XYZ file of N, CA and C in Angstrom:
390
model
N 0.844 -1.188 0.000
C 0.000 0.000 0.000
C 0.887 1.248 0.000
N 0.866 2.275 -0.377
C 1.420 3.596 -0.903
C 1.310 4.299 0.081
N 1.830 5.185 0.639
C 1.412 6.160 1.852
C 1.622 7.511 1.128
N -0.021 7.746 1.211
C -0.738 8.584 0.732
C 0.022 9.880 0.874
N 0.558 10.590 1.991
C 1.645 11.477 2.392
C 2.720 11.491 1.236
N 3.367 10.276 0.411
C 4.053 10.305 0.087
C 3.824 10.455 -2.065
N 2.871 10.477 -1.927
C 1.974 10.290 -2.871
C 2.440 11.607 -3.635
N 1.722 11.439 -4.937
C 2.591 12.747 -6.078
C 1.337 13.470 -5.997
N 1.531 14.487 -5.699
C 0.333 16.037 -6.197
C -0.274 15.487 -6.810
N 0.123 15.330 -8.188
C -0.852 15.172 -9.422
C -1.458 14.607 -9.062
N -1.093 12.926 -8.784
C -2.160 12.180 -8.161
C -3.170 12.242 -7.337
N -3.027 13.475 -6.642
C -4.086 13.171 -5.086
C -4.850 14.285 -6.074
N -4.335 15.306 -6.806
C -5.182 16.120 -7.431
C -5.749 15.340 -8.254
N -5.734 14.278 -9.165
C -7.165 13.186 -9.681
C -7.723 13.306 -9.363
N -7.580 12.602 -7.923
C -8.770 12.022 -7.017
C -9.641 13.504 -6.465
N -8.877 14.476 -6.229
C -9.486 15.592 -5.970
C -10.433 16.020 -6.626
N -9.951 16.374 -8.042
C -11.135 16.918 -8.854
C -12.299 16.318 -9.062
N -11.977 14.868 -9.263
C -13.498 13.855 -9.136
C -14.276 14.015 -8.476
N -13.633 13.773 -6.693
C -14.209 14.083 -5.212
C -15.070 15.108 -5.493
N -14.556 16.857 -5.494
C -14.612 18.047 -5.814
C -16.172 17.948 -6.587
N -15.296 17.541 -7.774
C -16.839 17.635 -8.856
C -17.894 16.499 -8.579
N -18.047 15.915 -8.139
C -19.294 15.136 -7.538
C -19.749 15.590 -6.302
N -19.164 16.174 -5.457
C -20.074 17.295 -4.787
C -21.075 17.832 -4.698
N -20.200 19.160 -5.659
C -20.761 19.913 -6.737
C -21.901 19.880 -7.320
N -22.421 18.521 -7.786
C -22.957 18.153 -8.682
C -24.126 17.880 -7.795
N -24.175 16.865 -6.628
C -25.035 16.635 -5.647
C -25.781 17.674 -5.355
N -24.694 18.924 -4.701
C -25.037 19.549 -4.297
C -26.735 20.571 -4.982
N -25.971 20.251 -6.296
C -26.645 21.303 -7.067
C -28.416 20.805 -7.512
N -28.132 18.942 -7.611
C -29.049 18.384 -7.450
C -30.079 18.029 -7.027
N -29.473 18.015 -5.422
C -30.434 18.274 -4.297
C -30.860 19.170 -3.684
N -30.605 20.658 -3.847
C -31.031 21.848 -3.453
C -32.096 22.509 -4.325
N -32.036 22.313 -5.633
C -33.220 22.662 -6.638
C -33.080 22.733 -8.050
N -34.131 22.710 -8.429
C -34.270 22.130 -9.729
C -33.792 22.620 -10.864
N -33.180 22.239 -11.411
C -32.452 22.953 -12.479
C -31.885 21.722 -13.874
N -32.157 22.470 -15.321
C -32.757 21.847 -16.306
C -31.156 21.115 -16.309
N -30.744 20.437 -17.445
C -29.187 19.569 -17.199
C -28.768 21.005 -18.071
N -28.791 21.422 -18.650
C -28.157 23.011 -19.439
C -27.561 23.408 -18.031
N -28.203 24.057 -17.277
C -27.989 24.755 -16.005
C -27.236 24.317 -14.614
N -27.158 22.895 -15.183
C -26.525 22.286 -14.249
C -25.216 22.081 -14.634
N -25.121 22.161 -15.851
C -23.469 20.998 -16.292
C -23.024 22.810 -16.183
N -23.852 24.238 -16.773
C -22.925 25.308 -16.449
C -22.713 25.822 -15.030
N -23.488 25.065 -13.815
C -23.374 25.960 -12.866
C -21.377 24.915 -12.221
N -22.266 23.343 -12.536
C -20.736 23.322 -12.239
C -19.594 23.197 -12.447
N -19.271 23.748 -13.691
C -18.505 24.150 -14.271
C -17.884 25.403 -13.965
N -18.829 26.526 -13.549
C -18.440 27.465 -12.482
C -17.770 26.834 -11.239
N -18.296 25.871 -10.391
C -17.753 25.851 -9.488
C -16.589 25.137 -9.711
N -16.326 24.188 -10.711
C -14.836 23.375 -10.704
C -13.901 23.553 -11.985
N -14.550 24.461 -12.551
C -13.419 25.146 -13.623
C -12.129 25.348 -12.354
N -11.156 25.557 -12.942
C -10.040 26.506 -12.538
C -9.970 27.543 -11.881
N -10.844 28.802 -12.470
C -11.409 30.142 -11.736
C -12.066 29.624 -10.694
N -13.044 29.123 -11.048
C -13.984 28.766 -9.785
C -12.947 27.996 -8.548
N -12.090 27.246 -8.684
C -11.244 26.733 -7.691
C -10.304 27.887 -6.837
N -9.742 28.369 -7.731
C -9.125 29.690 -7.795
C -9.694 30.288 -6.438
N -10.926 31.193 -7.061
C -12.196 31.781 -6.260
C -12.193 30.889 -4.630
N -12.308 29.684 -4.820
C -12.642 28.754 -3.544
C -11.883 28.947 -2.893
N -10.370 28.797 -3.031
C -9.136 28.469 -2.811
C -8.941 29.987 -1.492
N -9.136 30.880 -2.793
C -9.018 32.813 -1.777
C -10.290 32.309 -0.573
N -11.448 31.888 -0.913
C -12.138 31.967 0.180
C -11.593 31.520 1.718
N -11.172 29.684 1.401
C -11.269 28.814 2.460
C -9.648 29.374 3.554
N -8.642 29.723 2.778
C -7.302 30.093 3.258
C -7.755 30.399 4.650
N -7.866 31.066 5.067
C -8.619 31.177 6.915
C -8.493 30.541 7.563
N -9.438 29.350 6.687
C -10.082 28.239 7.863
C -9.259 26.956 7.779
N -8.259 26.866 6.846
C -7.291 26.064 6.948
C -6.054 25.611 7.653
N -5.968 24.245 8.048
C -4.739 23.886 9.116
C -3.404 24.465 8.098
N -2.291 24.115 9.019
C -1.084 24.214 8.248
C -1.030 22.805 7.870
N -1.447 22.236 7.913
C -0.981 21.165 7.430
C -1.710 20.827 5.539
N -3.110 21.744 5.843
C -3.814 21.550 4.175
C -3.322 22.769 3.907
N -2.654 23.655 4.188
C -1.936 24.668 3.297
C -0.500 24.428 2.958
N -0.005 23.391 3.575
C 1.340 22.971 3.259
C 1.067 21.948 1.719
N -0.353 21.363 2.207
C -0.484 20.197 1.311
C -0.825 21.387 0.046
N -1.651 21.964 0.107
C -1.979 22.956 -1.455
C -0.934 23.337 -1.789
N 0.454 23.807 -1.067
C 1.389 24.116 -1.965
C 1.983 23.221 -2.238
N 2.230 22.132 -2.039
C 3.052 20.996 -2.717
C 1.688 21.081 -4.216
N 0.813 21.032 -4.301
C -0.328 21.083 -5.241
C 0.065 21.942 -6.608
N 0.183 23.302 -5.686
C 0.865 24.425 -6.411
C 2.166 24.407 -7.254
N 3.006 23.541 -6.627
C 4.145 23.371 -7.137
C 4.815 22.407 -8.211
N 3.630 21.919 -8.304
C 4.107 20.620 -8.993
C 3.888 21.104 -10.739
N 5.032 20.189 -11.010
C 5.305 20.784 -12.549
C 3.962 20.892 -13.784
N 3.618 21.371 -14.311
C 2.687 20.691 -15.067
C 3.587 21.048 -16.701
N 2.801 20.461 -17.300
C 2.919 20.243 -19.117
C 2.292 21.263 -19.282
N 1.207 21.746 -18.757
C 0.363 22.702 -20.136
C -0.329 23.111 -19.121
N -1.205 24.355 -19.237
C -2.236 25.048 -18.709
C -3.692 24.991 -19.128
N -4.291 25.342 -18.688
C -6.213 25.521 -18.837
C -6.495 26.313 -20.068
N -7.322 26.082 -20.578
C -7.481 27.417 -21.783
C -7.834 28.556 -21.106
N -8.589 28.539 -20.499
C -9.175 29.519 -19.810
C -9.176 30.202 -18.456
N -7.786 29.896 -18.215
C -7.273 29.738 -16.968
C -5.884 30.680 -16.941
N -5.857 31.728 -15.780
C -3.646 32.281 -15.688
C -3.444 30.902 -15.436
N -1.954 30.930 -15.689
C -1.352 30.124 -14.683
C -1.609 30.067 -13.332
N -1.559 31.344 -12.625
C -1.736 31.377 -11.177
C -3.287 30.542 -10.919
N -4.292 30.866 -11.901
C -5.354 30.113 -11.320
C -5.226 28.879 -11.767
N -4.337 28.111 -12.624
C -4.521 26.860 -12.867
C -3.650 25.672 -11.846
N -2.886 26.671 -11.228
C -1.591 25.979 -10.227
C -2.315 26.203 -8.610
N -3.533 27.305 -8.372
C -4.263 27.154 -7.284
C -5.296 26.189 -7.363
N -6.090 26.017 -8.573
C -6.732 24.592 -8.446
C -5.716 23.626 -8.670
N -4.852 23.273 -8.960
C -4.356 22.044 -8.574
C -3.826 21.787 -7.099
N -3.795 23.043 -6.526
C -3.217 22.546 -4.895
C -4.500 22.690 -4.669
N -5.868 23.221 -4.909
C -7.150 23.190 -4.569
C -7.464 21.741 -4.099
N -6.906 20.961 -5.908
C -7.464 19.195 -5.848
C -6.771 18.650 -5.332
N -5.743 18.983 -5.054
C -4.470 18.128 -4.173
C -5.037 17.925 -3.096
N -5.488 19.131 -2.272
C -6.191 18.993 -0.893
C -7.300 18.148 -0.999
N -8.135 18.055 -1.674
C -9.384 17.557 -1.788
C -9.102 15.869 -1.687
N -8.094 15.559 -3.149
C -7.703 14.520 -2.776
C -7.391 14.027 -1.625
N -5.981 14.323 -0.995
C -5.277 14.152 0.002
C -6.315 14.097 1.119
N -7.046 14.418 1.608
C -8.286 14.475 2.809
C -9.433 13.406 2.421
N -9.396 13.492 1.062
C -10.491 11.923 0.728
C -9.575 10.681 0.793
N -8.442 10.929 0.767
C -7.275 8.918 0.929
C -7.056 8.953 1.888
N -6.831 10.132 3.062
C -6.872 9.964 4.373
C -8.140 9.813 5.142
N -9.590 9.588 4.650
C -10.225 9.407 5.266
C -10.849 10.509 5.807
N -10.658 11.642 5.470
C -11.259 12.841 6.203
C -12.593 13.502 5.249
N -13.232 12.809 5.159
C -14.721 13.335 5.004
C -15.703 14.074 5.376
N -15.594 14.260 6.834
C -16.043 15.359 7.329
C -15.502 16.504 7.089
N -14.387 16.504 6.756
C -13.610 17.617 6.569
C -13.745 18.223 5.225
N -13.790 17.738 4.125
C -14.232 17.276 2.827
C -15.716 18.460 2.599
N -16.513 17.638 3.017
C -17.807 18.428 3.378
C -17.948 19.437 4.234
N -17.019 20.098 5.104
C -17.346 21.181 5.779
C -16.478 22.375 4.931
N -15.708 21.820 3.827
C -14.559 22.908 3.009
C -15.885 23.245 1.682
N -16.240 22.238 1.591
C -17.142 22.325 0.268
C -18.882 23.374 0.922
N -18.822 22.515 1.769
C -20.303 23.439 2.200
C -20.472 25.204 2.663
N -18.637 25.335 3.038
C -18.009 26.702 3.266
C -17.983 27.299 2.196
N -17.915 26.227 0.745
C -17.102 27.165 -0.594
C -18.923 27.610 -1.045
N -19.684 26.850 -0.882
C -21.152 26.855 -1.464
C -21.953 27.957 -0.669
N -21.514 28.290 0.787
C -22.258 29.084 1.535
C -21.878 30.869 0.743
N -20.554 30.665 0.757
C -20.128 32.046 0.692
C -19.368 32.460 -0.874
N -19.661 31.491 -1.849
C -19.463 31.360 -3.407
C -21.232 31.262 -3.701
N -21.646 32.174 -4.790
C -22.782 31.874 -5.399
C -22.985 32.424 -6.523
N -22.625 31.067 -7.358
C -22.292 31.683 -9.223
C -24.313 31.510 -9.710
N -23.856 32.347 -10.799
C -25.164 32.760 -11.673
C -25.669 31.786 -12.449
N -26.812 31.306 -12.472
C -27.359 30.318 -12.804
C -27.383 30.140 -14.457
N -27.655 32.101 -14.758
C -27.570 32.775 -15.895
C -26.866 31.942 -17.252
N -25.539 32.149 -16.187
C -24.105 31.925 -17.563
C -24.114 31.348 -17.817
């Protein structure tokens, strides 16, 4: 078995964005009704890049040192290529975004998981519009 600690960014950022975006998706599901148009754009707001970005400035506060140590190993890690639609700076904060996300879903921290996400949903509220 791998110890997750030791584990590559990229990797825990996989598992992150999946985690992340099925949330998201719940979330959006079970709170009210909205046609699949409105849904695949709202979360797309929330797990684009920007939208992580956006999350990322929010949660900083309420974070241990230990998930801000983990987002910058996130941050740091090399990549090949960038987002289309994305700076760099916001494409290297969602990846320490998903790093965390990951890293707290292989350790088992689910509660934790859901109290970062229900923080990003309370005080993030994209336009149903776009």
């Amino acid at each position: 078995m791998v110890n997750i600690r030791e584990q590559s960014p990229l990797s825990l950022a996989f598992v992150g964005d999946a985690v992340y975006s099925l949330l998201i998706r719940e979330y959006l599901v079970t709170n009210k009704r909205y046609n699949i148009n409105t849904l695949n754009k709202l979360t797309v707001q929330y797990v684009s890049a920007k939208g992580q970005f956006l999350a990322l400035s929010i949660i900083r506060d309420i974070l241990t040192e230990e998930e801000s140590s983990i987002i910058k190993r996130g941050q740091n890690a090399s990549k090949a290529s960038v987002a289309k639609h994305a700076s760099v700076e916001e494409y290297r904060a969602s990846t320490g975004f998903e790093c965390l996300i990951g890293y707290l879903k292989l350790t088992g921290q689910d509660d934790r998981i859901k109290f970062i996400t229900e923080y990003i949903i309370e005080n993030i509220k994209f336009d149903s519009q776009k």
